[in-house]
XYZ file of C-alpha atoms in Angstrom:
275
model
C 0.064 0.011 -0.007
C 2.791 2.402 0.909
C 5.027 1.765 -2.044
C 2.566 2.534 -4.876
C 0.921 5.496 -3.054
C 4.344 6.994 -2.149
C 5.629 6.532 -5.662
C 2.669 8.335 -7.137
C 2.963 11.014 -4.460
C 6.601 11.549 -5.336
C 5.771 12.001 -8.955
C 3.076 14.587 -8.161
C 5.281 16.494 -5.712
C 7.967 16.588 -8.362
C 5.570 17.859 -11.004
C 4.198 20.623 -8.590
C 7.671 21.761 -7.643
C 9.168 21.520 -11.097
C 6.390 22.011 -13.674
C 7.327 21.050 -17.180
C 10.513 19.277 -16.037
C 11.228 15.705 -17.168
C 10.463 12.818 -14.808
C 14.087 11.685 -14.672
C 14.696 12.825 -11.080
C 11.428 11.185 -9.905
C 12.390 7.927 -11.586
C 15.852 7.875 -9.992
C 14.706 8.797 -6.526
C 11.636 6.527 -6.384
C 13.451 3.465 -7.737
C 16.575 4.040 -5.628
C 14.474 4.295 -2.603
C 12.612 1.092 -3.279
C 15.665 -1.003 -4.224
C 18.028 0.810 -1.829
C 15.559 0.129 1.000
C 15.620 -3.540 0.248
C 19.485 -3.638 0.417
C 19.702 -1.342 3.538
C 17.123 -3.450 5.422
C 19.059 -6.641 4.675
C 22.392 -4.926 5.857
C 20.810 -3.634 9.118
C 19.168 -7.095 9.780
C 22.531 -8.802 9.241
C 24.428 -6.454 11.573
C 21.721 -6.724 14.350
C 21.706 -10.548 14.039
C 25.398 -10.648 14.405
C 26.241 -8.044 17.047
C 23.240 -7.317 19.300
C 21.264 -9.301 21.869
C 17.664 -10.484 21.088
C 18.346 -10.529 17.284
C 14.785 -11.672 16.604
C 13.288 -8.775 18.485
C 15.605 -5.786 17.968
C 14.914 -5.431 14.215
C 11.270 -4.843 15.008
C 12.048 -2.152 17.503
C 14.262 -0.450 14.940
C 11.479 -0.743 12.379
C 8.949 0.824 14.834
C 11.269 3.845 15.192
C 11.557 4.203 11.420
C 7.717 3.922 11.088
C 7.211 6.790 13.564
C 9.705 8.914 11.605
C 7.867 8.098 8.386
C 4.436 8.942 9.797
C 5.827 12.342 10.944
C 7.360 12.960 7.429
C 4.090 12.050 5.718
C 2.099 14.329 8.073
C 4.382 17.283 7.119
C 4.289 16.560 3.350
C 1.720 18.491 1.275
C -1.315 16.741 -0.163
C -1.462 16.445 -3.961
C -4.995 15.023 -4.431
C -8.047 17.040 -3.690
C -11.082 14.780 -3.906
C -14.447 16.408 -4.557
C -16.761 16.205 -1.600
C -16.193 13.885 1.415
C -13.658 11.179 0.736
C -14.504 7.645 1.869
C -11.661 5.122 1.798
C -12.304 2.028 -0.236
C -10.026 -0.526 -1.911
C -9.202 0.631 -5.400
C -9.070 -1.485 -8.490
C -5.593 -2.395 -9.615
C -5.076 -0.987 -13.126
C -3.079 -2.800 -15.824
C -2.249 -1.070 -19.103
C -2.534 -2.498 -22.604
C -0.165 -2.725 -25.528
C 3.426 -3.791 -25.999
C 4.784 -0.891 -24.016
C 2.950 -1.756 -20.812
C 3.574 -5.557 -21.407
C 7.340 -4.883 -21.736
C 7.292 -2.781 -18.612
C 5.383 -5.418 -16.598
C 7.691 -8.294 -17.893
C 10.729 -6.191 -17.174
C 9.628 -5.501 -13.620
C 8.834 -9.125 -13.008
C 12.263 -10.221 -14.368
C 14.117 -7.541 -12.334
C 12.462 -8.425 -9.031
C 12.987 -12.133 -9.746
C 16.744 -11.398 -9.612
C 16.307 -9.592 -6.367
C 14.166 -12.373 -4.888
C 16.726 -14.973 -5.973
C 19.710 -13.091 -4.589
C 18.159 -12.180 -1.175
C 16.892 -15.779 -0.693
C 19.838 -17.774 -2.000
C 23.017 -15.609 -1.311
C 23.047 -15.919 2.529
C 22.765 -19.752 2.298
C 25.276 -19.967 -0.470
C 27.887 -17.842 1.461
C 27.235 -19.728 4.701
C 26.950 -23.189 3.301
C 28.995 -23.672 0.162
C 31.591 -21.030 0.959
C 31.695 -21.808 4.720
C 31.257 -18.110 5.742
C 28.619 -18.188 8.464
C 28.783 -14.483 9.391
C 25.316 -12.957 9.182
C 26.828 -9.501 8.899
C 28.795 -10.662 5.824
C 25.579 -12.131 4.297
C 23.801 -8.783 4.845
C 26.711 -6.837 3.477
C 26.868 -8.911 0.246
C 23.100 -8.359 -0.354
C 23.416 -4.665 0.400
C 26.383 -4.295 -1.902
C 24.484 -5.962 -4.722
C 21.237 -3.966 -4.302
C 23.182 -0.777 -3.592
C 25.066 -1.356 -6.887
C 21.681 -1.624 -8.484
C 20.546 1.743 -7.032
C 23.886 3.355 -8.199
C 23.407 2.061 -11.677
C 20.028 3.787 -11.780
C 21.692 7.081 -10.890
C 24.490 6.635 -13.432
C 22.052 6.068 -16.343
C 19.820 9.084 -15.660
C 20.826 10.861 -18.851
C 19.931 7.934 -21.105
C 16.736 7.612 -23.006
C 14.127 5.099 -21.962
C 14.944 2.835 -24.871
C 18.684 3.010 -24.160
C 18.206 2.283 -20.416
C 16.026 -0.724 -21.327
C 18.625 -2.087 -23.712
C 21.442 -1.557 -21.290
C 19.406 -3.150 -18.417
C 18.604 -6.210 -20.558
C 22.258 -6.679 -21.655
C 23.637 -6.258 -18.110
C 21.047 -8.622 -16.514
C 21.698 -11.371 -19.177
C 25.511 -11.134 -18.755
C 25.249 -10.937 -14.927
C 22.965 -13.988 -14.765
C 25.366 -16.074 -16.734
C 28.246 -14.995 -14.569
C 26.265 -15.551 -11.399
C 25.534 -19.137 -12.367
C 29.136 -19.685 -13.283
C 30.171 -18.366 -9.805
C 27.854 -20.731 -8.008
C 28.990 -23.788 -10.047
C 32.632 -22.810 -9.282
C 31.902 -22.044 -5.723
C 33.776 -18.792 -6.298
C 32.761 -15.733 -4.160
C 34.407 -13.109 -6.416
C 32.775 -14.488 -9.579
C 29.486 -14.790 -7.696
C 29.632 -11.225 -6.452
C 30.579 -9.849 -9.943
C 27.612 -11.659 -11.489
C 25.311 -10.489 -8.739
C 26.459 -6.836 -9.065
C 25.991 -6.854 -12.846
C 22.643 -8.737 -12.760
C 21.257 -6.464 -10.085
C 22.522 -3.320 -11.910
C 20.748 -4.470 -14.990
C 17.688 -5.236 -13.038
C 17.680 -1.889 -11.430
C 17.982 0.019 -14.668
C 15.280 -2.164 -16.181
C 12.968 -1.554 -13.295
C 13.577 2.219 -13.463
C 12.652 2.207 -17.172
C 9.460 0.143 -16.375
C 8.400 2.608 -13.638
C 9.038 5.591 -15.965
C 6.974 3.930 -18.764
C 4.027 3.164 -16.587
C 4.031 6.682 -15.006
C 4.153 8.296 -18.422
C 1.361 6.154 -19.851
C -1.083 6.644 -16.994
C -3.398 9.589 -16.580
C -3.161 11.715 -13.424
C -6.320 10.057 -11.969
C -5.109 6.497 -12.719
C -1.445 6.871 -11.897
C -1.694 5.460 -8.370
C -3.649 2.483 -9.490
C -1.301 1.914 -12.469
C 1.769 2.057 -10.280
C 0.042 -0.282 -7.823
C -0.379 -2.749 -10.710
C 3.269 -2.668 -11.663
C 4.417 -3.018 -7.988
C 2.046 -5.865 -7.487
C 3.774 -7.664 -10.463
C 7.146 -6.868 -9.029
C 6.469 -8.092 -5.556
C 4.717 -11.229 -6.785
C 7.992 -11.976 -8.640
C 9.897 -11.287 -5.471
C 7.838 -13.814 -3.527
C 7.442 -16.385 -6.273
C 11.094 -16.561 -7.181
C 12.150 -17.156 -3.506
C 9.526 -19.758 -2.950
C 10.063 -21.518 -6.350
C 13.815 -21.718 -5.728
C 13.181 -23.189 -2.249
C 10.893 -25.894 -3.731
C 12.993 -26.543 -6.766
C 16.170 -26.952 -4.656
C 14.747 -30.326 -3.454
C 14.586 -31.736 -6.969
C 16.716 -29.989 -9.674
C 19.821 -27.963 -10.344
C 18.044 -24.769 -9.328
C 20.312 -21.979 -10.586
C 20.569 -23.319 -14.047
C 16.773 -23.600 -14.427
C 16.260 -20.221 -12.867
C 18.718 -18.648 -15.336
C 17.029 -20.323 -18.285
C 13.563 -18.908 -17.240
C 14.990 -15.499 -16.568
C 16.739 -15.333 -19.897
C 13.523 -16.260 -21.600
C 11.642 -13.406 -19.910
C 14.384 -10.988 -20.822
C 14.215 -12.147 -24.487
C 10.460 -11.462 -24.441
C 11.125 -7.915 -23.113
C 13.546 -7.248 -25.895
C 11.076 -8.503 -28.524
C 8.289 -6.329 -27.035
C 10.590 -3.282 -26.999
C 11.185 -3.628 -30.682
C 7.377 -3.443 -31.241
């Protein structure tokens, strides 16, 4: 609920403060906040689990403090929607767009968050088990570095066009996935990290392009619902990839199959972009 509403709010605040400006800054800030938050949360959780007492309770206390700060910030932020008459809260319909542009954005978001779901679910166990590095702080740091690299890649590609960002994101994610698989088969932490950084950087750039596409296609009235739709797709991918890998690990060589499915999705995005 927060993610879609906050993303739409950011875009409207940006438009009100900088009328006529491009949405580049909005896309950079919103996507970096989303993906950077995933990485920072993992890092803080790893540090708390490693160095504080009551590691299963302390993260919740920290999160409550952050929630209080967020409530204060939202209270101070100006409203951008002025509903006519008395507003009554009700669940809104999730909006999905039509045509190859929206389908490419949706598939790109699904592929991007599949990488994040895979890495956050598999990386700690791989580092602790296969590489015999049981430090929870190290596991959190690795995930933070990968997702932080993703956020940095979004910032560095701000000047590129949407088509160029999409092409770059696709290429980086394909190359990173292949290197990631290689690192796991070789049980090599450096190769694993390089592949993770490259795949996550490509995923971040691709997701940034997806958010920008959906925000541009939606009308002002439907923007929140449209962004809710794209985030729903992304978070479904985050959950499904982690669950599917956990189940598949019992039966098959997981990473190879995951890479094959992911590369198929990225090929579909490339084909839709051409249309």
